[in-house]
Amino acid sequence: MKFQKILSLGVLSAAMIAGTASADVRDIRIGVDVPYEPMEYRTPDGELTGFDIDLGNALCAEIGIQCEWVVQGWDGIIPGLQARKYDAIMSSMTINEQRREQVLFSDPYITPPSAWFAPADSEIVTPDAESLDGKSIGVQRGTLQDNYVTDMYGDVADVNRYATADDMVLDMDAGRLDIAFLDFPIGKSTLIDSEAGDYKTVGEKISEPVEYFGEGFGIAFRQRDGELAEAFNEALSTLKANGTYDEIEAKYFSE
Amino acid sequence: MDALMNWLETQLADNSIFTLQTLSYYGDGLVTTVQLVFLSLIIGLVLAVPLAIGRGSKHAWVRLPIFFYCYVFRGTPLLVQLYLIYYGVVFVEGIQETWLWVILEKPFVPALIAFTLNTGAYTTEIFRGAIKSTPRGEIEAARAYGMSWALMMRRIVLPSAFRRALPAYGNEVIFMLHASAIASVVTLMDLTGAARFVYARFYAPFDAFLFVAAIYLCLTFTIIYVFRRLENRLLAHLKPAGG
């Protein structure tokens, strides 16, 4: 009896010591916008999965905290962070100056380009203002692709803004869109791979100018959560060094 | 006009959100919203009058389909109807090859169809109630004059029903304006679409939505004012004497 009590006290204090090891970094909630295959999406039985989810869970495990994922629509994802609905955003968010005024970013954890996608029989060869004149372009509302397309082609083309990438793909299939502008891995996964032969990329992959396309995807935190961001940065470099990062990358971006 | 634009530009100079560009989004949004709501109300009204008469028919084959239509469109959310008409039709095999696709391809017409059918169902019910509550005395008097059914409808029943329906219909117009806020889910840049664009681009929910709320308020007050004037004119005989 007494022995058990001592044992449980021991376990308890061990747990407390383990807890204090990362005392300043508490368990957090992470906001994510789904579906955005292959970065974050649900399996048919409703499980959250994807590159961001796996990497995020691995980072949390490395830091030694519990992370809970909160699903939030993209167009309200930064205000949701500021309203404390969650403590971080890990949802394919590109680091750029405009966002940096609102949030604190981790180091970039992946740097994918954007690209134009069109039906395989599309006549558009080079996506410039001349050939996109009068065409309907699909983008996801509030993304950097939206900003880029709005500023570059908003005056000549018909920009259709969708709440989710899925709605956009549906309208692409329906023939309502002439061309769509997406993060390259997402377009590859949702259009090219899943509808074999129906779609192609048009022109080069785009990651310039930096003022639009930023410096890669980062995890976003509230400005004052510098310690939390630091903990994630450390964990990220550990995972890159020990090969975990490469494993996760290979799982989702195998050619 | 140029002077106005210059004045606006200086007023907005040290403001990062309400630039000429975002204001022009709100302006376009206002036009889209007003067009959508106005057109759907007009067509819905034209649709509702014969349907309301038919809804009270003694023939089941006239009455039941109308009842069914009202039941379905009043019983399901407008958002669902909009999704079905815009995204749902895509799954109809071969529709892209028919003339229908020319109409359904762009988002404006599917939204207009959804809004029209929805307001049509509500307006039908409003008018049916008003027709049903025509005082018996008026009908008996019309019969005593030897009026045919059509003449009685035209001269007695419908005019008095319109008057009775007016306050309820005014509400329906306002509901329709507010319901139109969902148009941006099918990529239409209506007022709410413009607000969501500004919200997502500048991460400024309060500025974006307070501004658009003010515009909606102005529209609502205009509608209320118009209906108040109409009621004053058409229902003057119901006012207390000397009031």
XYZ file of C-alpha atoms in Angstrom:
498
model
C 0.000 0.000 0.000
C 2.596 2.419 1.146
C 4.888 1.298 -1.621
C 2.210 2.017 -4.209
C 1.715 5.468 -2.842
C 5.402 6.216 -3.048
C 5.510 4.803 -6.541
C 2.633 6.942 -7.733
C 4.155 10.004 -6.099
C 7.354 9.190 -7.906
C 5.566 8.907 -11.231
C 3.757 12.137 -10.503
C 6.918 14.062 -9.706
C 8.666 12.553 -12.724
C 5.817 13.795 -14.852
C 6.140 17.215 -13.242
C 9.849 17.324 -13.953
C 9.226 16.312 -17.542
C 6.591 19.023 -17.668
C 8.923 21.701 -16.364
C 11.549 20.756 -18.908
C 9.544 22.749 -21.437
C 7.786 24.953 -18.942
C 7.664 28.054 -21.093
C 6.296 26.180 -24.107
C 2.830 24.864 -23.342
C 0.502 22.590 -25.273
C -0.926 24.450 -28.234
C -3.611 24.372 -30.892
C -2.652 24.754 -34.541
C -4.983 26.224 -37.145
C -5.166 24.525 -40.542
C -7.304 24.963 -43.651
C -8.399 21.766 -45.374
C -8.548 20.416 -47.999
C -5.316 21.426 -49.666
C -3.924 18.181 -50.944
C -1.186 17.029 -50.434
C -0.317 19.594 -47.764
C -3.348 19.044 -45.556
C -6.465 17.027 -46.267
C -8.720 14.357 -44.842
C -8.554 10.671 -45.580
C -11.857 9.073 -46.604
C -12.501 8.144 -42.954
C -12.102 11.745 -41.806
C -8.567 11.602 -40.435
C -6.447 14.756 -40.916
C -3.321 14.027 -42.894
C -0.817 15.622 -45.266
C 2.688 17.046 -45.264
C 1.919 19.919 -42.877
C 0.054 17.652 -40.464
C 2.795 15.010 -40.333
C 5.571 17.561 -40.043
C 3.602 19.540 -37.450
C 3.022 16.441 -35.318
C 6.679 15.480 -35.621
C 7.727 18.996 -34.548
C 5.390 18.910 -31.553
C 6.719 15.491 -30.541
C 10.269 16.809 -30.833
C 9.456 19.816 -28.635
C 7.571 17.533 -26.248
C 4.175 19.212 -26.307
C 0.656 18.131 -27.246
C -0.692 19.755 -30.380
C -4.320 19.836 -31.360
C -5.366 20.728 -34.904
C -8.174 23.233 -35.438
C -9.749 23.426 -38.887
C -10.426 27.003 -40.037
C -11.386 28.477 -43.418
C -8.463 30.096 -45.200
C -9.828 33.595 -45.613
C -10.174 34.035 -41.857
C -7.127 32.128 -40.751
C -4.923 35.049 -39.631
C -7.718 36.901 -37.820
C -8.513 33.553 -36.123
C -4.945 33.400 -34.795
C -5.216 36.927 -33.467
C -8.576 36.100 -31.904
C -6.837 33.207 -30.071
C -8.921 30.483 -31.606
C -5.543 28.718 -31.949
C -1.907 29.516 -31.184
C -0.194 28.781 -34.485
C -1.003 28.370 -38.175
C 0.602 25.589 -40.147
C -1.350 25.604 -43.353
C 0.913 26.110 -46.384
C 1.221 29.769 -45.531
C 3.804 31.639 -47.552
C 6.001 34.043 -45.629
C 5.714 37.568 -47.019
C 6.114 41.115 -45.775
C 2.421 41.891 -45.656
C 1.702 38.912 -43.439
C 4.801 39.557 -41.350
C 3.138 42.764 -40.164
C 0.392 40.605 -38.687
C 2.146 37.482 -37.464
C 5.516 36.087 -36.424
C 6.865 33.438 -38.782
C 9.071 30.452 -38.110
C 11.894 29.679 -40.511
C 10.541 28.449 -43.855
C 9.960 24.702 -43.740
C 9.414 24.151 -47.464
C 9.620 26.391 -50.531
C 7.310 25.339 -53.337
C 6.651 27.495 -56.404
C 3.270 28.472 -57.843
C 2.134 27.401 -61.293
C -0.572 27.846 -63.904
C -2.824 24.868 -64.622
C -5.135 24.509 -67.601
C -7.115 21.770 -69.359
C -4.889 19.582 -71.528
C -6.452 20.952 -74.739
C -6.075 24.592 -73.682
C -4.661 26.972 -76.277
C -2.984 29.195 -73.728
C 0.768 28.788 -74.139
C 2.273 31.677 -72.234
C 0.309 33.103 -69.339
C 0.771 36.823 -70.037
C -1.727 39.669 -70.031
C -2.330 39.310 -73.759
C -3.257 35.630 -73.817
C -5.255 35.848 -70.576
C -7.329 38.748 -71.881
C -10.981 37.938 -71.261
C -10.205 34.498 -69.830
C -11.585 33.280 -66.523
C -8.870 32.599 -63.966
C -9.460 30.597 -60.784
C -7.702 31.356 -57.495
C -8.357 30.662 -53.854
C -9.591 33.785 -52.100
C -7.036 35.612 -49.978
C -4.021 33.601 -51.126
C -0.869 35.168 -52.478
C -1.922 33.730 -55.834
C -5.101 35.797 -55.515
C -3.044 38.937 -54.819
C -0.708 38.231 -57.719
C -3.460 37.510 -60.230
C -5.597 40.418 -59.039
C -2.739 42.891 -59.439
C -1.336 41.487 -62.682
C -4.460 40.429 -64.569
C -7.395 41.844 -62.588
C -8.049 44.492 -65.218
C -8.052 42.247 -68.278
C -9.242 38.846 -67.055
C -12.206 37.595 -65.092
C -10.838 36.536 -61.679
C -12.986 33.927 -59.898
C -12.240 33.607 -56.189
C -13.080 30.367 -54.384
C -13.314 29.635 -50.690
C -11.675 26.215 -51.086
C -9.390 24.630 -53.653
C -12.014 21.878 -54.078
C -14.687 24.279 -55.330
C -12.156 25.585 -57.810
C -11.270 22.110 -59.081
C -14.978 21.354 -59.497
C -15.467 24.452 -61.633
C -12.309 23.616 -63.558
C -13.764 20.179 -64.341
C -17.036 21.808 -65.331
C -15.242 23.979 -67.866
C -16.113 27.248 -66.157
C -12.443 28.181 -65.762
C -9.902 28.616 -68.534
C -6.915 28.476 -66.226
C -6.105 28.297 -62.520
C -3.180 29.605 -60.510
C -2.121 27.439 -57.563
C 0.739 26.319 -55.391
C 2.517 23.836 -57.631
C 2.307 20.736 -55.341
C -1.405 21.308 -54.767
C -2.179 21.711 -58.451
C -0.076 18.683 -59.274
C -1.871 16.574 -56.705
C -5.466 17.775 -57.245
C -5.477 18.361 -61.007
C -2.664 16.531 -62.753
C -2.308 13.357 -60.674
C -5.950 12.796 -59.757
C -7.382 13.440 -63.242
C -4.733 11.735 -65.329
C -4.312 13.395 -68.715
C -7.009 16.063 -68.369
C -4.742 18.861 -67.200
C -1.328 20.331 -67.824
C 0.830 23.088 -66.438
C 1.194 26.191 -68.558
C 4.445 28.115 -68.703
C 7.148 28.069 -66.062
C 6.762 27.515 -62.350
C 6.671 30.917 -60.705
C 8.351 32.043 -57.490
C 9.270 35.639 -58.347
C 8.824 38.455 -57.431
C 9.480 37.846 -53.736
C 7.024 40.575 -52.696
C 4.238 38.254 -53.884
C 5.728 34.805 -53.560
C 7.663 35.313 -50.372
C 10.267 33.057 -48.924
C 8.539 29.700 -48.629
C 5.944 28.277 -46.235
C 6.304 29.180 -42.577
C 4.477 28.451 -39.341
C 2.741 31.601 -38.105
C 2.518 32.656 -34.464
C 1.242 35.706 -32.647
C 3.917 38.426 -32.552
C 4.632 38.015 -28.854
C 5.057 34.215 -28.920
C 8.746 34.437 -29.791
C 9.730 31.538 -27.513
C 7.236 29.250 -29.168
C 8.549 30.168 -32.616
C 12.096 29.572 -31.404
C 11.162 26.129 -30.085
C 9.672 25.217 -33.470
C 12.726 26.513 -35.322
C 15.016 24.388 -33.148
C 12.829 21.319 -33.623
C 12.776 21.917 -37.376
C 16.556 21.954 -37.644
C 16.745 18.811 -35.499
C 14.270 16.992 -37.758
C 16.165 18.134 -40.847
C 19.420 16.865 -39.350
C 18.133 13.452 -38.212
C 16.362 12.586 -41.471
C 12.758 12.691 -40.198
C 12.037 15.674 -42.416
C 13.260 13.870 -45.544
C 11.104 10.862 -44.700
C 7.960 12.989 -44.473
C 8.870 14.879 -47.629
C 9.406 11.660 -49.577
C 6.017 10.376 -48.420
C 4.126 13.272 -49.997
C 6.303 14.575 -52.814
C 7.651 11.426 -54.419
C 7.914 11.967 -58.153
C -16.242 63.367 -61.696
C -12.458 63.817 -61.950
C -12.574 66.437 -59.254
C -14.490 64.002 -57.050
C -11.942 61.268 -57.702
C -9.069 63.633 -56.862
C -10.797 64.677 -53.685
C -11.340 61.023 -52.722
C -7.718 60.216 -53.447
C -6.430 62.927 -51.120
C -8.883 61.868 -48.435
C -7.668 58.286 -48.668
C -3.987 59.119 -48.960
C -2.826 57.899 -45.537
C -5.057 54.863 -45.360
C -3.903 51.443 -46.475
C -7.266 49.675 -46.678
C -9.797 52.000 -48.258
C -7.905 52.821 -51.408
C -9.588 53.709 -54.678
C -9.064 50.099 -55.706
C -10.878 48.529 -52.745
C -13.609 51.165 -52.928
C -14.135 50.213 -56.549
C -14.574 46.598 -55.387
C -17.258 47.759 -52.986
C -18.800 49.814 -55.783
C -18.907 46.845 -58.162
C -20.210 44.712 -55.308
C -23.025 47.173 -54.672
C -24.029 47.048 -58.345
C -23.986 43.233 -58.383
C -25.992 42.952 -55.165
C -28.625 45.469 -56.277
C -28.940 43.861 -59.719
C -29.254 40.386 -58.266
C -31.784 41.312 -55.597
C -33.841 43.629 -57.798
C -34.092 41.216 -60.731
C -34.900 38.200 -58.560
C -37.602 40.159 -56.718
C -39.239 41.357 -59.935
C -39.228 37.927 -61.592
C -40.236 36.269 -58.321
C -43.166 38.649 -57.986
C -44.352 38.029 -61.539
C -44.088 34.298 -60.860
C -45.838 34.500 -57.495
C -49.123 36.135 -58.542
C -50.442 33.334 -60.791
C -48.954 30.738 -58.441
C -50.739 32.267 -55.453
C -54.049 32.113 -57.343
C -53.314 28.538 -58.419
C -52.331 27.610 -54.889
C -55.947 28.144 -53.876
C -57.368 26.237 -56.845
C -59.892 23.472 -56.237
C -58.119 21.258 -58.791
C -55.509 19.112 -57.048
C -53.295 18.930 -60.167
C -52.915 22.712 -60.083
C -52.738 23.094 -56.335
C -50.364 20.251 -55.399
C -47.359 21.024 -57.650
C -47.404 24.631 -56.434
C -47.695 23.461 -52.846
C -44.749 21.135 -53.418
C -42.629 23.913 -54.940
C -43.306 26.279 -52.038
C -42.714 23.502 -49.540
C -39.296 22.588 -50.974
C -37.989 26.126 -51.477
C -39.222 27.396 -48.120
C -38.084 24.263 -46.359
C -34.425 24.285 -47.436
C -31.735 26.922 -46.925
C -31.053 29.274 -49.825
C -27.353 28.440 -49.550
C -28.109 24.787 -50.304
C -30.300 25.752 -53.257
C -27.511 27.952 -54.599
C -24.925 25.177 -54.253
C -27.202 22.702 -56.033
C -27.946 25.039 -58.908
C -24.347 26.220 -59.374
C -22.112 23.274 -58.428
C -24.733 20.509 -58.559
C -25.733 20.873 -62.206
C -22.163 20.043 -63.183
C -22.878 16.432 -62.286
C -25.734 16.194 -64.772
C -24.299 14.021 -67.545
C -23.671 15.885 -70.780
C -25.042 19.222 -69.646
C -21.961 21.029 -70.965
C -23.023 20.165 -74.515
C -26.542 21.586 -74.270
C -27.810 25.151 -74.640
C -28.487 25.147 -70.895
C -24.763 25.386 -70.232
C -24.556 28.766 -71.957
C -26.945 30.024 -69.274
C -25.466 28.132 -66.338
C -21.788 28.615 -67.064
C -21.345 32.050 -65.516
C -22.253 32.444 -61.835
C -24.743 35.306 -62.213
C -27.592 33.372 -63.800
C -27.458 30.339 -61.462
C -27.500 32.744 -58.514
C -30.391 34.645 -60.076
C -32.328 31.388 -60.593
C -31.780 30.292 -57.006
C -32.770 33.677 -55.573
C -35.806 33.992 -57.849
C -37.166 30.547 -57.038
C -36.617 31.170 -53.346
C -38.322 34.559 -53.165
C -41.020 33.272 -55.534
C -41.937 30.546 -53.037
C -42.152 32.959 -50.106
C -44.058 35.592 -52.084
C -46.540 32.954 -53.277
C -47.336 32.069 -49.683
C -47.641 35.721 -48.658
C -50.114 36.408 -51.479
C -52.029 33.199 -50.931
C -52.643 34.234 -47.326
C -53.735 37.693 -48.440
C -56.103 36.289 -51.096
C -57.569 33.804 -48.655
C -58.329 36.516 -46.153
C -60.366 38.626 -48.583
C -63.486 39.635 -46.638
C -66.442 37.462 -47.681
C -68.614 40.521 -48.070
C -66.458 41.866 -50.904
C -66.759 38.568 -52.774
C -70.481 38.338 -52.250
C -70.924 41.920 -53.444
C -68.893 41.142 -56.593
C -71.022 38.069 -57.245
C -74.190 40.051 -56.693
C -72.998 42.431 -59.399
C -72.724 39.433 -61.701
C -68.934 39.625 -62.105
C -67.183 36.692 -63.714
C -64.416 34.955 -61.719
C -61.697 36.652 -63.768
C -63.214 40.092 -63.425
C -63.730 39.608 -59.698
C -60.079 38.551 -59.306
C -58.835 41.529 -61.271
C -61.027 44.222 -59.793
C -61.736 43.065 -56.246
C -59.645 40.227 -54.858
C -56.141 40.973 -56.155
C -56.068 44.734 -55.447
C -57.266 44.268 -51.908
C -54.925 41.292 -51.423
C -51.940 43.354 -52.631
C -52.681 45.985 -50.047
C -52.944 43.477 -47.254
C -49.753 41.723 -48.388
C -47.694 44.907 -48.571
C -46.176 44.978 -45.051
C -45.260 41.279 -45.191
C -43.840 41.683 -48.687
C -41.694 44.602 -47.536
C -40.084 42.250 -45.032
C -39.486 39.686 -47.750
C -37.655 42.308 -49.822
C -35.357 43.078 -46.889
C -34.795 39.372 -46.175
C -33.844 38.896 -49.807
C -31.298 41.711 -49.629
C -29.728 40.108 -46.568
C -29.882 36.604 -48.017
C -28.030 37.797 -51.113
C -24.890 37.999 -48.947
C -24.185 34.352 -49.806
C -23.650 35.103 -53.515
C -19.873 35.154 -53.090
C -19.742 31.379 -52.492
C -20.237 31.027 -56.241
C -17.426 33.559 -56.912
C -19.742 36.526 -57.498
C -18.202 39.770 -56.252
C -21.271 41.103 -54.490
C -21.059 43.432 -51.469
C -20.154 40.614 -49.110
C -17.719 39.229 -51.672
C -15.981 42.606 -51.762
C -15.856 42.700 -47.961
C -14.388 39.187 -47.829
C -11.805 40.176 -50.412
C -10.708 43.188 -48.368
C -10.815 41.117 -45.166
C -8.615 38.379 -46.601
C -6.214 40.758 -48.280
C -5.619 43.209 -45.448
C -6.477 40.936 -42.471
C -8.853 43.638 -41.320
C -12.196 42.059 -40.428
C -13.608 45.069 -38.598
C -12.886 47.695 -41.238
C -14.043 45.463 -44.064
C -17.281 44.245 -42.520
C -18.276 47.411 -40.636
C -18.038 49.327 -43.883
C -20.147 46.799 -45.763
C -22.644 46.652 -42.886
C -23.097 50.406 -43.239
C -23.861 49.987 -46.939
C -26.387 47.231 -46.222
C -27.999 49.442 -43.574
C -28.412 52.263 -46.076
C -30.014 49.863 -48.560
C -32.341 48.453 -45.907
C -33.433 51.924 -44.791
C -34.115 52.894 -48.393
C -36.346 49.834 -48.813
C -38.158 50.564 -45.547
C -38.712 54.161 -46.633
C -40.118 53.146 -50.015
C -42.515 50.651 -48.461
C -43.597 53.127 -45.793
C -44.485 55.595 -48.546
C -46.348 52.897 -50.471
C -48.279 51.832 -47.393
C -49.197 55.419 -46.605
C -50.657 55.781 -50.060
C -52.325 52.426 -50.514
C -53.521 51.837 -46.976
C -54.622 55.436 -46.299
C -58.230 54.311 -45.961
C -57.321 52.074 -43.015
C -55.846 54.889 -40.958
C -57.833 56.190 -38.022
C -59.813 59.257 -39.032
C -57.948 62.515 -38.400
C -54.754 60.553 -37.646
